[in-house]
Amino acid sequence: MRDRALPSNRYGHFSEDGREYLVTDPRAPRPWSNVVANPRAGLAVSHTGSGFSWIDNSQLATITRWQQDLVSDRSGKFLYVRDADSGAAWSLSPSPTWAPLERYACRHGLGYTVFESAHEGVSAEWTLFVDAEEAAEIWIVSVRNDSPHPKRLELTAALEWCMGISPSPRREFARLFLETWPDESRRAVFARSHMWDVPSARWGHWNTSFPYVSAFAASDAVSDMQGDKAELLGRYGVWSAPAGLGEPRWRARFGRHEDAVAALRVPMALPAGGSARTGFVLATGASPEEAAALLARFATAAAADAAIERVRAGWLDRLAAHRIETPDASVDVLVNDWVRYQAISARLWGRCGYYQQSGAFGFRDQLQDSQVWLTIDPAKTRTQIALHASHQFADGSAYHWWHPLTEQGLVTKMTDDRLWLPFVAASYLRETRDLSILDDPAPFLDAGPAPLAEHVLRAFRVSFGKTSPRGIPIIGAGDWNDGLSAMGLEGRGESFWLGHFLAGLLGEWSGIWERAGRPELSREFAGRRETLAAAVNAHGWDGAWYLRGTLDDGTPLGSSRDRVGRIFLNAQTWAILSDTAPPDRAAACMRAVREHLVSGAGALLLAPAFDRPAPEIGYITRYAPGLRENGGVYTHAAVWAIAAAAKARDGELVGRLLDAMNPSTKDPEAYWAEPYVLPGNVDGPDSPHGGRGGWTWYTGSAAWLHRIVAEWVLGVRPEWDGLRFDPCLPPGWSSARMRRPFRGAVCEIEIERGGRPGLEVDGKVIEGNLLAPPEKGRTVRVAVRIS
């Protein structure tokens, strides 16, 4: 079925099965990273070896210190080798020594990263991962002497402790509270901080302890341990050449008065052709005893091997139930594995990327990300919905984001956040038809528990109360586009995009309320939808496309009369997705998108870019032209454009946009970013670096790309009464396949062009293109024929 192999470039390529990306040139244009996580702990690591580790919150509870510098990328946790006879020393990843390795590869995989190297007659393999469940980061190190002579080697594993907030705004202040101590019996260095830069409601600022203790341990005997950075690196020393590596013995310093690091030196004698294996564990717990117990669990080679196998098997199993196959192997690799891994590991569990350590739950963000679970583990989507409902106020408003651990949240005048709760709840109901979720109790932030149905209703009610005299939703301090931060600060600016979005939700929930036995709400919502759609069409149409909104003073934004910011993507795509645009206007919207917004990197969020600050609009205008929301491809919205094109039955545009967003086919010299995950944004044509990717990993587009390829490109969409089959394949695709769970059954689906359009289920022709839910436990075979 596939007509081309997986793409590669001068810096690397996919493995044969696509589940690893091998970086083979350490001088990639920018750090190509991996975000490795379980639901509690994780690490981010680049192809050079730089990165950081965390527990529970990747910003507030960072274990190891890291300096975000994507040019030099020389900060993180490092593993050195020194030949005790020759004195040569190098690192097993390119950074920080940047030795001229004879052989190098970094294999980023689903749940792990491996560095392979050869230098000075020594071959090595260093694997980093976190256990599938525990807050334990495990390193497996294999070393072989390829020379004809015996070698006396010294492996030094080193890291700098953070034990608190990252990035630390006051490093020289924060380090005054760190404490380290050695534990020779466990071959470990322990660390804790007596100050956490998070205010205490009871004790004030700078007056509470970091709630974790970490320990870094070797699995084999160590000759030296160190807890002080100055002793390890030497006076004015650098990580690229630590003076301590060449010293026969270390003057160990620990306690509360040093510059806290952990370094462990493991001697290794290898005969010619001989090999050895060792390991290290970074464990974190609520107490020294908890951390020590984790060290003991993972200290042996057998335990480390079992842990990595659980991680590998866990990801294979997690992603196995829902798979696609298309003529484009690179699309299959991205959609089946990498973007779902990205959505789960980076967005839901780690909540970070190499460009951003967030740690927080965005009310709208992780709700949308949780849709990645809908077809493979819908109970996890349900859990996420409940979590977000519990971060809603009794009046229906919600935090913009909140931090786990502290539960501190941001209250804003954003007007869309609250509506993503009914959006994702409706997506769950379409997938499962399980109305019992409406009875799930969750507390309000300022009141007792209420059923989810009440949380949803209050989100709508507060939105109904925030409309302009013309009946258009007000925009407040932003409406998904945070950068439109000043349009409605006085409470009068309008959002036509939010009007389309809300109208779509009203129609969806009118049907849900009817099925839930609340016909009065069903009628009310149907009436509100009709009124809102009429208002949007009466006031929001600019002649060839929809306006984005109006400012507080009534000035339109996104009009053909504007010099910059003339047309915005979301107002066009959601007019189609929410069925608020009449057919002639829907067609005009797609023509406008094609003419003004489609680029070689995807659909631009707006055009032309703003070229000077406009404080009455918001901080979006302060970005350089073509960057991020200001005229760049903001991939979250660009993925929605693929869905709109499919709904408009424009297969050519579907293929064009899908190809444009595919990172694996880009020229790395122009694109810079990782070829295996999606970026948050790509520079637009108003940037001198048009086509350059940025802010990778931490983007909501990852979960959305999987959903849109499955539901709109391949066209297999859940509806209340079954699965709808409505493909819109790119012209070059003659067929596609999908294996998909649905309400306890499994559908094996084959889509082919040619012959008489229609649907066959287990060899029998059925009328229409809707498949009623099969019996639970059954596997049905569905043949979809399209013209």
PDB file of N, CA, C and O in Angstrom, residues 226-278:
ATOM      1  N   GLN A 226      31.034  13.375  45.086  1.00  0.00           N
ATOM      2  CA  GLN A 226      31.239  14.812  45.271  1.00  0.00           C
ATOM      3  C   GLN A 226      29.898  15.516  45.369  1.00  0.00           C
ATOM      4  O   GLN A 226      28.940  15.159  44.670  1.00  0.00           O
ATOM      5  N   GLY A 227      29.853  16.545  46.220  1.00  0.00           N
ATOM      6  CA  GLY A 227      28.635  17.320  46.376  1.00  0.00           C
ATOM      7  C   GLY A 227      28.801  18.796  46.124  1.00  0.00           C
ATOM      8  O   GLY A 227      27.847  19.562  46.310  1.00  0.00           O
ATOM      9  N   ASP A 228      30.000  19.228  45.695  1.00  0.00           N
ATOM     10  CA  ASP A 228      30.264  20.649  45.511  1.00  0.00           C
ATOM     11  C   ASP A 228      30.714  20.935  44.080  1.00  0.00           C
ATOM     12  O   ASP A 228      31.664  20.318  43.567  1.00  0.00           O
ATOM     13  N   LYS A 229      30.060  21.878  43.442  1.00  0.00           N
ATOM     14  CA  LYS A 229      30.341  22.194  42.048  1.00  0.00           C
ATOM     15  C   LYS A 229      31.742  22.756  41.862  1.00  0.00           C
ATOM     16  O   LYS A 229      32.440  22.405  40.900  1.00  0.00           O
ATOM     17  N   ALA A 230      32.177  23.615  42.771  1.00  0.00           N
ATOM     18  CA  ALA A 230      33.503  24.214  42.636  1.00  0.00           C
ATOM     19  C   ALA A 230      34.602  23.169  42.718  1.00  0.00           C
ATOM     20  O   ALA A 230      35.612  23.237  42.009  1.00  0.00           O
ATOM     21  N   GLU A 231      34.426  22.178  43.583  1.00  0.00           N
ATOM     22  CA  GLU A 231      35.411  21.102  43.692  1.00  0.00           C
ATOM     23  C   GLU A 231      35.405  20.228  42.449  1.00  0.00           C
ATOM     24  O   GLU A 231      36.451  19.755  42.000  1.00  0.00           O
ATOM     25  N   LEU A 232      34.235  19.988  41.886  1.00  0.00           N
ATOM     26  CA  LEU A 232      34.148  19.126  40.703  1.00  0.00           C
ATOM     27  C   LEU A 232      34.720  19.816  39.469  1.00  0.00           C
ATOM     28  O   LEU A 232      35.504  19.222  38.726  1.00  0.00           O
ATOM     29  N   LEU A 233      34.336  21.055  39.232  1.00  0.00           N
ATOM     30  CA  LEU A 233      34.740  21.748  38.008  1.00  0.00           C
ATOM     31  C   LEU A 233      36.090  22.439  38.143  1.00  0.00           C
ATOM     32  O   LEU A 233      36.794  22.629  37.147  1.00  0.00           O
ATOM     33  N   GLY A 234      36.466  22.810  39.351  1.00  0.00           N
ATOM     34  CA  GLY A 234      37.660  23.616  39.542  1.00  0.00           C
ATOM     35  C   GLY A 234      37.314  25.086  39.506  1.00  0.00           C
ATOM     36  O   GLY A 234      36.247  25.489  39.003  1.00  0.00           O
ATOM     37  N   ARG A 235      38.202  25.904  40.011  1.00  0.00           N
ATOM     38  CA  ARG A 235      37.947  27.341  40.067  1.00  0.00           C
ATOM     39  C   ARG A 235      37.790  27.900  38.654  1.00  0.00           C
ATOM     40  O   ARG A 235      38.655  27.726  37.802  1.00  0.00           O
ATOM     41  N   TYR A 236      36.662  28.557  38.418  1.00  0.00           N
ATOM     42  CA  TYR A 236      36.279  29.064  37.098  1.00  0.00           C
ATOM     43  C   TYR A 236      36.214  27.930  36.059  1.00  0.00           C
ATOM     44  O   TYR A 236      36.369  28.160  34.857  1.00  0.00           O
ATOM     45  N   GLY A 237      35.975  26.730  36.548  1.00  0.00           N
ATOM     46  CA  GLY A 237      35.898  25.587  35.643  1.00  0.00           C
ATOM     47  C   GLY A 237      34.573  25.523  34.905  1.00  0.00           C
ATOM     48  O   GLY A 237      33.621  26.249  35.201  1.00  0.00           O
ATOM     49  N   VAL A 238      34.522  24.652  33.933  1.00  0.00           N
ATOM     50  CA  VAL A 238      33.337  24.511  33.094  1.00  0.00           C
ATOM     51  C   VAL A 238      32.976  23.031  32.981  1.00  0.00           C
ATOM     52  O   VAL A 238      33.822  22.147  33.152  1.00  0.00           O
ATOM     53  N   TRP A 239      31.700  22.770  32.667  1.00  0.00           N
ATOM     54  CA  TRP A 239      31.241  21.383  32.544  1.00  0.00           C
ATOM     55  C   TRP A 239      31.918  20.670  31.380  1.00  0.00           C
ATOM     56  O   TRP A 239      32.002  19.443  31.365  1.00  0.00           O
ATOM     57  N   SER A 240      32.410  21.430  30.407  1.00  0.00           N
ATOM     58  CA  SER A 240      33.046  20.782  29.260  1.00  0.00           C
ATOM     59  C   SER A 240      34.403  20.175  29.607  1.00  0.00           C
ATOM     60  O   SER A 240      34.892  19.311  28.876  1.00  0.00           O
ATOM     61  N   ALA A 241      34.988  20.600  30.711  1.00  0.00           N
ATOM     62  CA  ALA A 241      36.287  20.053  31.115  1.00  0.00           C
ATOM     63  C   ALA A 241      36.425  20.136  32.631  1.00  0.00           C
ATOM     64  O   ALA A 241      37.215  20.926  33.158  1.00  0.00           O
ATOM     65  N   PRO A 242      35.660  19.338  33.384  1.00  0.00           N
ATOM     66  CA  PRO A 242      35.744  19.397  34.845  1.00  0.00           C
ATOM     67  C   PRO A 242      37.145  19.026  35.332  1.00  0.00           C
ATOM     68  O   PRO A 242      37.683  17.970  34.972  1.00  0.00           O
ATOM     69  N   ALA A 243      37.736  19.891  36.134  1.00  0.00           N
ATOM     70  CA  ALA A 243      39.081  19.621  36.639  1.00  0.00           C
ATOM     71  C   ALA A 243      39.126  18.354  37.467  1.00  0.00           C
ATOM     72  O   ALA A 243      40.138  17.638  37.486  1.00  0.00           O
ATOM     73  N   GLY A 244      38.017  18.054  38.129  1.00  0.00           N
ATOM     74  CA  GLY A 244      37.982  16.885  38.995  1.00  0.00           C
ATOM     75  C   GLY A 244      38.168  15.565  38.272  1.00  0.00           C
ATOM     76  O   GLY A 244      38.581  14.566  38.885  1.00  0.00           O
ATOM     77  N   LEU A 245      37.878  15.526  36.973  1.00  0.00           N
ATOM     78  CA  LEU A 245      38.028  14.263  36.249  1.00  0.00           C
ATOM     79  C   LEU A 245      39.473  13.783  36.274  1.00  0.00           C
ATOM     80  O   LEU A 245      39.738  12.578  36.283  1.00  0.00           O
ATOM     81  N   GLY A 246      40.426  14.703  36.286  1.00  0.00           N
ATOM     82  CA  GLY A 246      41.836  14.325  36.235  1.00  0.00           C
ATOM     83  C   GLY A 246      42.482  14.147  37.594  1.00  0.00           C
ATOM     84  O   GLY A 246      43.678  13.806  37.653  1.00  0.00           O
ATOM     85  N   GLU A 247      41.755  14.371  38.662  1.00  0.00           N
ATOM     86  CA  GLU A 247      42.330  14.244  39.991  1.00  0.00           C
ATOM     87  C   GLU A 247      42.235  12.810  40.486  1.00  0.00           C
ATOM     88  O   GLU A 247      41.175  12.179  40.354  1.00  0.00           O
ATOM     89  N   PRO A 248      43.300  12.259  41.060  1.00  0.00           N
ATOM     90  CA  PRO A 248      43.262  10.870  41.516  1.00  0.00           C
ATOM     91  C   PRO A 248      42.269  10.650  42.654  1.00  0.00           C
ATOM     92  O   PRO A 248      41.671   9.578  42.748  1.00  0.00           O
ATOM     93  N   ARG A 249      42.104  11.631  43.508  1.00  0.00           N
ATOM     94  CA  ARG A 249      41.109  11.555  44.588  1.00  0.00           C
ATOM     95  C   ARG A 249      40.400  12.900  44.691  1.00  0.00           C
ATOM     96  O   ARG A 249      40.981  13.953  44.429  1.00  0.00           O
ATOM     97  N   TRP A 250      39.120  12.836  45.062  1.00  0.00           N
ATOM     98  CA  TRP A 250      38.354  14.058  45.215  1.00  0.00           C
ATOM     99  C   TRP A 250      38.317  14.476  46.675  1.00  0.00           C
ATOM    100  O   TRP A 250      38.188  13.632  47.576  1.00  0.00           O
ATOM    101  N   ARG A 251      38.395  15.753  46.882  1.00  0.00           N
ATOM    102  CA  ARG A 251      38.179  16.293  48.217  1.00  0.00           C
ATOM    103  C   ARG A 251      36.670  16.542  48.342  1.00  0.00           C
ATOM    104  O   ARG A 251      36.156  17.584  47.949  1.00  0.00           O
ATOM    105  N   ALA A 252      36.003  15.561  48.873  1.00  0.00           N
ATOM    106  CA  ALA A 252      34.543  15.589  48.891  1.00  0.00           C
ATOM    107  C   ALA A 252      34.025  16.669  49.827  1.00  0.00           C
ATOM    108  O   ALA A 252      34.511  16.826  50.950  1.00  0.00           O
ATOM    109  N   ARG A 253      33.015  17.390  49.352  1.00  0.00           N
ATOM    110  CA  ARG A 253      32.363  18.414  50.167  1.00  0.00           C
ATOM    111  C   ARG A 253      30.852  18.236  50.056  1.00  0.00           C
ATOM    112  O   ARG A 253      30.299  18.206  48.950  1.00  0.00           O
ATOM    113  N   PHE A 254      30.207  18.123  51.176  1.00  0.00           N
ATOM    114  CA  PHE A 254      28.749  17.995  51.230  1.00  0.00           C
ATOM    115  C   PHE A 254      28.235  18.913  52.340  1.00  0.00           C
ATOM    116  O   PHE A 254      29.017  19.553  53.047  1.00  0.00           O
ATOM    117  N   GLY A 255      26.922  18.962  52.467  1.00  0.00           N
ATOM    118  CA  GLY A 255      26.327  19.731  53.540  1.00  0.00           C
ATOM    119  C   GLY A 255      25.487  20.876  53.024  1.00  0.00           C
ATOM    120  O   GLY A 255      24.930  20.819  51.926  1.00  0.00           O
ATOM    121  N   ARG A 256      25.443  21.966  53.806  1.00  0.00           N
ATOM    122  CA  ARG A 256      24.564  23.084  53.496  1.00  0.00           C
ATOM    123  C   ARG A 256      25.319  24.349  53.077  1.00  0.00           C
ATOM    124  O   ARG A 256      24.694  25.391  52.891  1.00  0.00           O
ATOM    125  N   HIS A 257      26.620  24.247  52.925  1.00  0.00           N
ATOM    126  CA  HIS A 257      27.415  25.436  52.659  1.00  0.00           C
ATOM    127  C   HIS A 257      28.158  25.366  51.331  1.00  0.00           C
ATOM    128  O   HIS A 257      29.060  26.161  51.079  1.00  0.00           O
ATOM    129  N   GLU A 258      27.777  24.404  50.477  1.00  0.00           N
ATOM    130  CA  GLU A 258      28.469  24.221  49.200  1.00  0.00           C
ATOM    131  C   GLU A 258      27.543  24.588  48.043  1.00  0.00           C
ATOM    132  O   GLU A 258      26.406  24.991  48.241  1.00  0.00           O
ATOM    133  N   ASP A 259      28.033  24.407  46.836  1.00  0.00           N
ATOM    134  CA  ASP A 259      27.250  24.650  45.620  1.00  0.00           C
ATOM    135  C   ASP A 259      26.804  23.271  45.120  1.00  0.00           C
ATOM    136  O   ASP A 259      27.575  22.536  44.510  1.00  0.00           O
ATOM    137  N   ALA A 260      25.557  22.941  45.377  1.00  0.00           N
ATOM    138  CA  ALA A 260      25.120  21.537  45.395  1.00  0.00           C
ATOM    139  C   ALA A 260      25.094  20.869  44.020  1.00  0.00           C
ATOM    140  O   ALA A 260      24.378  21.290  43.112  1.00  0.00           O
ATOM    141  N   VAL A 261      25.883  19.795  43.904  1.00  0.00           N
ATOM    142  CA  VAL A 261      25.859  18.903  42.756  1.00  0.00           C
ATOM    143  C   VAL A 261      25.886  17.479  43.285  1.00  0.00           C
ATOM    144  O   VAL A 261      25.996  17.228  44.484  1.00  0.00           O
ATOM    145  N   ALA A 262      25.801  16.546  42.365  1.00  0.00           N
ATOM    146  CA  ALA A 262      26.054  15.138  42.683  1.00  0.00           C
ATOM    147  C   ALA A 262      26.951  14.582  41.593  1.00  0.00           C
ATOM    148  O   ALA A 262      26.644  14.711  40.404  1.00  0.00           O
ATOM    149  N   ALA A 263      28.076  14.008  41.993  1.00  0.00           N
ATOM    150  CA  ALA A 263      28.987  13.369  41.035  1.00  0.00           C
ATOM    151  C   ALA A 263      29.427  12.036  41.628  1.00  0.00           C
ATOM    152  O   ALA A 263      29.776  11.948  42.816  1.00  0.00           O
ATOM    153  N   LEU A 264      29.393  11.005  40.807  1.00  0.00           N
ATOM    154  CA  LEU A 264      29.761   9.645  41.222  1.00  0.00           C
ATOM    155  C   LEU A 264      30.776   9.106  40.231  1.00  0.00           C
ATOM    156  O   LEU A 264      30.530   9.116  39.012  1.00  0.00           O
ATOM    157  N   ARG A 265      31.928   8.628  40.738  1.00  0.00           N
ATOM    158  CA  ARG A 265      32.970   8.089  39.871  1.00  0.00           C
ATOM    159  C   ARG A 265      33.037   6.580  40.051  1.00  0.00           C
ATOM    160  O   ARG A 265      33.216   6.080  41.166  1.00  0.00           O
ATOM    161  N   VAL A 266      32.883   5.877  38.942  1.00  0.00           N
ATOM    162  CA  VAL A 266      32.868   4.417  38.952  1.00  0.00           C
ATOM    163  C   VAL A 266      34.071   3.909  38.158  1.00  0.00           C
ATOM    164  O   VAL A 266      34.164   4.148  36.945  1.00  0.00           O
ATOM    165  N   PRO A 267      35.008   3.214  38.785  1.00  0.00           N
ATOM    166  CA  PRO A 267      36.152   2.649  38.049  1.00  0.00           C
ATOM    167  C   PRO A 267      35.723   1.413  37.263  1.00  0.00           C
ATOM    168  O   PRO A 267      34.849   0.661  37.686  1.00  0.00           O
ATOM    169  N   MET A 268      36.355   1.216  36.118  1.00  0.00           N
ATOM    170  CA  MET A 268      35.985   0.106  35.240  1.00  0.00           C
ATOM    171  C   MET A 268      37.242  -0.370  34.513  1.00  0.00           C
ATOM    172  O   MET A 268      37.806   0.361  33.694  1.00  0.00           O
ATOM    173  N   ALA A 269      37.706  -1.558  34.812  1.00  0.00           N
ATOM    174  CA  ALA A 269      38.872  -2.144  34.149  1.00  0.00           C
ATOM    175  C   ALA A 269      38.404  -3.135  33.089  1.00  0.00           C
ATOM    176  O   ALA A 269      37.685  -4.090  33.401  1.00  0.00           O
ATOM    177  N   LEU A 270      38.820  -2.915  31.842  1.00  0.00           N
ATOM    178  CA  LEU A 270      38.364  -3.761  30.742  1.00  0.00           C
ATOM    179  C   LEU A 270      39.555  -4.347  29.994  1.00  0.00           C
ATOM    180  O   LEU A 270      40.447  -3.615  29.565  1.00  0.00           O
ATOM    181  N   PRO A 271      39.582  -5.667  29.813  1.00  0.00           N
ATOM    182  CA  PRO A 271      40.610  -6.261  28.964  1.00  0.00           C
ATOM    183  C   PRO A 271      40.341  -5.924  27.504  1.00  0.00           C
ATOM    184  O   PRO A 271      39.263  -5.408  27.161  1.00  0.00           O
ATOM    185  N   ALA A 272      41.294  -6.182  26.643  1.00  0.00           N
ATOM    186  CA  ALA A 272      41.094  -5.965  25.212  1.00  0.00           C
ATOM    187  C   ALA A 272      39.864  -6.745  24.750  1.00  0.00           C
ATOM    188  O   ALA A 272      39.743  -7.948  25.016  1.00  0.00           O
ATOM    189  N   GLY A 273      38.942  -6.068  24.098  1.00  0.00           N
ATOM    190  CA  GLY A 273      37.710  -6.703  23.634  1.00  0.00           C
ATOM    191  C   GLY A 273      36.685  -6.924  24.719  1.00  0.00           C
ATOM    192  O   GLY A 273      35.591  -7.432  24.443  1.00  0.00           O
ATOM    193  N   GLY A 274      37.005  -6.549  25.942  1.00  0.00           N
ATOM    194  CA  GLY A 274      36.094  -6.788  27.048  1.00  0.00           C
ATOM    195  C   GLY A 274      35.005  -5.732  27.144  1.00  0.00           C
ATOM    196  O   GLY A 274      35.111  -4.632  26.601  1.00  0.00           O
ATOM    197  N   SER A 275      33.942  -6.059  27.851  1.00  0.00           N
ATOM    198  CA  SER A 275      32.824  -5.136  28.017  1.00  0.00           C
ATOM    199  C   SER A 275      32.307  -5.214  29.439  1.00  0.00           C
ATOM    200  O   SER A 275      32.567  -6.182  30.169  1.00  0.00           O
ATOM    201  N   ALA A 276      31.594  -4.207  29.836  1.00  0.00           N
ATOM    202  CA  ALA A 276      31.003  -4.155  31.166  1.00  0.00           C
ATOM    203  C   ALA A 276      29.751  -3.296  31.108  1.00  0.00           C
ATOM    204  O   ALA A 276      29.534  -2.538  30.158  1.00  0.00           O
ATOM    205  N   ARG A 277      28.991  -3.430  32.143  1.00  0.00           N
ATOM    206  CA  ARG A 277      27.736  -2.683  32.211  1.00  0.00           C
ATOM    207  C   ARG A 277      27.556  -2.159  33.624  1.00  0.00           C
ATOM    208  O   ARG A 277      27.918  -2.820  34.599  1.00  0.00           O
ATOM    209  N   THR A 278      27.029  -0.953  33.718  1.00  0.00           N
ATOM    210  CA  THR A 278      26.739  -0.374  35.014  1.00  0.00           C
ATOM    211  C   THR A 278      25.480   0.459  34.882  1.00  0.00           C
ATOM    212  O   THR A 278      24.863   0.519  33.808  1.00  0.00           O
TER     213      THR A 278
END
